[in-house]
Amino acid sequence: MKTDELREKYLSFYETKGHSRRASDVLVPTWDPSVLFTPAGMNQFKDHFLGRVKLDFTRATTCQKCLRTGDIDNVGRTAYHHTFFEMLGNFSFGDYFKPEAISWAWEFLTDKKWLGLPADQLTVTVYKDDDEAADYWHEKIGLPTSRIHRLEEDENFWPASAPSLGPDGVCGPCSEIYFHPKGSSPVEIWNLVFTQFNRVGDPPNNLEPLPSKNIDTGMGLERTAATLQGVATNYHIDILRPIVEAAGEICGVKYVPEDDNGRRLRRITDHVRACTFAIHENVYPGANKEKYVIRRLLRRAVLDGHQMGLREPFAYQLVDKVAEMMKAGYPELQETTQRVANVIRTEEENFLDRLDDGLARTEKVFNTMRKDNLTIVDGNDAAELYQTYGFPPELFEQVAAEKGLAFDWPGYKAAMEKFGEETGGGTSVLFTTGPIESLKNTLRKTDYVGYDQSEADVTIKGIVAHDADGASKLFDDYDQTGEAHPLIVVTDCTPFYGESGGQVGDSGEIVGAAFRFVVTDTQKDSDLFLHHGYLASGKISSNTDAKAIVGERRLGIQRAHSATHILHYALQKNLGAHAQQQGSKVDEDWLRFDFTNLAAVTPEQLAAIEEDVNERVEASEKVKWETVPLAKARELGAMMLFGEKYPDPVRLVSMGTFSRELCGGTHLTSTGDVGMFEVISEEGPSAGVRRIVALTGTKAKEYRQQVAASLGDIAKSLGVHTLDVPVAVKELMQYVRDLKKAASGSGQPPEDLRLPTEHAKAAPPSYAAQKETLKETARMINVGMFDAPARIAALLSDIDSLKQEIVARAEIGVLTADDLLAQAELIGDVKLIVAEAPGANPNVMRQLIDQLRKKAAPCAVLLIAGQGEDKVMMVAGLSQDVVKSGGKAGEWVKTVSTIVGGSGGGRPDMAQAGGKDPAKIADAVAAAKAFGRKMLG
Ligand code: ATP
Ligand code: MG
């Protein structure tokens, strides 16, 4: 399908859905001070979205001319970025919402009447919490959940990261649609933005639903055309390739897509097209703002031509071709081609006049730097080049970068200010000019050598730190030591893994002859590795050699990472092929793994999954990695996540024959080195997604030890077998509840606590059974597993104080444990206490005896009391040592109860009996004393 046809189809499709077709807004919206160029289709409707204009339509569709300065550096480098491009869009102002936006997008893309793209080559992303959109894609459109990828707010929210970082105001989740060309990486073609919230500031994530919700979508015309035309890059579609070819003819070089000149011709095409549109709108090259952008784009094109050998103006000759290719959408361009070409030609001449001298001057600068072993282009030189030779600093930066030299933006700005000049007018706002950006331009990438080694010889290539004013800048040397002076060090190559793909960054140290630099974390910015840390000692200098040594922690990280692959395999085996990875985080012997599954994973499934992983670990299977073409990896059946952008070639990590994944992370060489795998939780962070947190290696081992120790502690404190702990805890809790009631006066004191003895002699249970038992126990008392022992200890100590309260309440001023103790008769070293306890029931007697046994062991106690007119109760208790030397409470009460006309008995340490004759209590007391003396004597 031709690009012109696509543009027209889109607009008429949305007309059939009740949309008003509106014209593109201008490219340079002078009415909007917040942007230099129109960045997206929605820009002209800002006031509509905010409800600030009276609406005469609530649905609109447009094809908008856009220019994105943020993508300048992507031009020529990626297949799918331009500065100038066209964005197709449909908009709803408080009218339709997600269901229509999604189903129409799908209809337009897949219906044979419209684009007829194969549905199985499309995937989508949604914001991670947007269940509404995910469910709609799944249930109504019928996309399997494996092709709906949930992304974080930095990817799938508009504005990016708004929930946590702001700005306040209208915002919402997005859903992006990707096309997967056969044999290469997927490309984002369409973004649906659901503006449904108003962010109202502190605290973060404070999102209020908007009363009237809006839809804002943007489809890249060139990207979609490239998809339909089956070409590898936007630059080869029907309206762009002829311009590229024409540029080749004018420059006298053959267009070969893969070579340097190929990239130059694409950049010339892009830049001339963008400038043609801007100049058509009377924005001429100049020193400030949008004018400066146009100047910069043109001079870059001129430099590209110069590098291909041209010394005469040439770019202006392309204006006619641009106007011709764009005439279906923008016939008005034809009317100004003469003027536009003249403006471009003048600017070309102007720059070319000074370009040779300027380039000679840059060479001189570079030579002096080389002599002095400097790596950062001085800001004063850059300012001079711009003022005298019209050499834009961004070009200087690029030329310097080709020589491996960095650029000092703060220095450039300071120099321009000193000369009383503006710094290219708003360049600081427009272009990313931090020291890291500058290093990125210079070094492009750090070679990563950490897959197979944990140490490497490196050369220091960049040092970024704060200057005295707190501004971040590049240093040639740095000697402030200590954690208070954080640094970023960049090297030519590194064994340190930079945080990516869910795996955390490495730590360790970089040691040179004159310094020791401690690496606390490693991050990646594009392909540059940033070692964050501080100088422990000495002075670090650019261009010196050092040894980079990754710390031990890496091993734990590798154990966790290899375990995630095994887990992924085990999940699919036990739950089904749908259980695909949705995200992961891998740290030292700790991992978090999110995957698709509708229901919670049952404890049985979880146990089987854990067992399968550990089986693979025990089997010590070989882990291998290799770099293969993406198509080959697909053929080999590697697990691939839809919606994920994969490079080509890809790194394929395989384990035994059971796992093949595309992965950039670091791994063990044998699954056996994982040591042990232990799941510690399973939960559902959002609908249709489950999350497993697990431990490996040392942490898993420690965790297991802690489970066993905690359960052991509890069993010991209760005096029961580990398997009886839950029953014992249940009884303990009931007992404490009853004690509490009695202590507060609203119930009878309970019978003594009897704990189970069922498993008294059983062998210690398996680890799995212990963990289950501890879990169950913790659930019963509502605390975390490892807090259970302390909680049980607290319950046990509650018992003592509750009993004291109960006794205090029951004593009714007659008798206390101390009173009883005062009556004790010493037989050897054993205290014999026999007393009448008027008003006490057997429970109170038992508690008094308990207190005495604690306070006054060794002792033997028998208490007796009338219970109304015709009943007598008695309780006897012996301390443990008395029982050991043969004392029997059961015998005691049996003998004494016959005197009051009753019977009874019980255990040797505690026994109870009753009778019918309260008149005989005094006789019984005498008999009890006599028996006691004999028993102890
Ligand atoms: P990318 O991440 O690929 O740069 P984006 O997230 O910046 O894309 P959006 O801001 O969502 O893109 O813009 C909507 C659509 O416009 C994209 O889906 C894409 O098709 C298109 N698009 C965005 N930037 C460019 C560009 N520089 N050149 C060509 N098309 C673009
Ligand atoms: Mg972008």
Short mmCIF file of N, CA, C and O in Angstrom, two decimals, residues 20 110 116 125 138 266 284 622 639 691 701 845 902:
data_model
loop_
_atom_site.label_atom_id
_atom_site.label_comp_id
_atom_site.label_asym_id
_atom_site.label_seq_id
_atom_site.Cartn_x
_atom_site.Cartn_y
_atom_site.Cartn_z
N SER A 20 -14.59 14.08 13.00
CA SER A 20 -14.46 15.22 12.13
C SER A 20 -13.03 15.28 11.62
O SER A 20 -12.09 15.29 12.42
N THR A 110 -6.36 -4.73 11.18
CA THR A 110 -6.45 -6.14 10.75
C THR A 110 -7.53 -6.42 9.72
O THR A 110 -7.45 -7.41 9.00
N GLY A 116 -5.51 -4.80 6.81
CA GLY A 116 -5.37 -6.25 6.67
C GLY A 116 -4.03 -6.81 7.13
O GLY A 116 -3.52 -7.78 6.58
N THR A 125 1.15 -3.53 24.36
CA THR A 125 1.59 -3.33 25.73
C THR A 125 0.51 -2.51 26.43
O THR A 125 -0.24 -1.79 25.77
N HIS A 138 -7.77 -8.72 25.89
CA HIS A 138 -7.82 -10.18 26.03
C HIS A 138 -9.22 -10.72 25.73
O HIS A 138 -9.41 -11.59 24.89
N ARG A 266 20.73 9.19 4.23
CA ARG A 266 19.44 9.17 4.93
C ARG A 266 19.30 10.40 5.82
O ARG A 266 18.24 11.00 5.92
N TYR A 284 13.42 30.56 9.33
CA TYR A 284 14.70 30.52 8.65
C TYR A 284 15.81 30.14 9.59
O TYR A 284 15.69 30.31 10.79
N LYS A 622 24.37 -28.49 32.45
CA LYS A 622 25.29 -27.51 31.89
C LYS A 622 24.54 -26.25 31.43
O LYS A 622 23.49 -26.34 30.80
N MET A 639 12.44 -19.22 24.22
CA MET A 639 11.30 -18.54 24.79
C MET A 639 11.45 -17.06 24.49
O MET A 639 12.45 -16.45 24.82
N ARG A 691 3.09 -13.39 41.23
CA ARG A 691 4.47 -13.02 41.53
C ARG A 691 5.04 -14.01 42.53
O ARG A 691 4.44 -14.27 43.57
N LYS A 701 19.65 -21.35 52.10
CA LYS A 701 20.11 -22.24 53.17
C LYS A 701 19.81 -21.62 54.54
O LYS A 701 19.27 -22.28 55.43
N MET A 845 -7.93 -23.49 93.24
CA MET A 845 -6.96 -24.27 94.02
C MET A 845 -5.78 -24.66 93.15
O MET A 845 -4.61 -24.57 93.54
N GLY A 902 -15.88 -39.69 99.77
CA GLY A 902 -15.83 -39.57 98.29
C GLY A 902 -14.70 -40.38 97.70
O GLY A 902 -14.18 -41.31 98.32
#
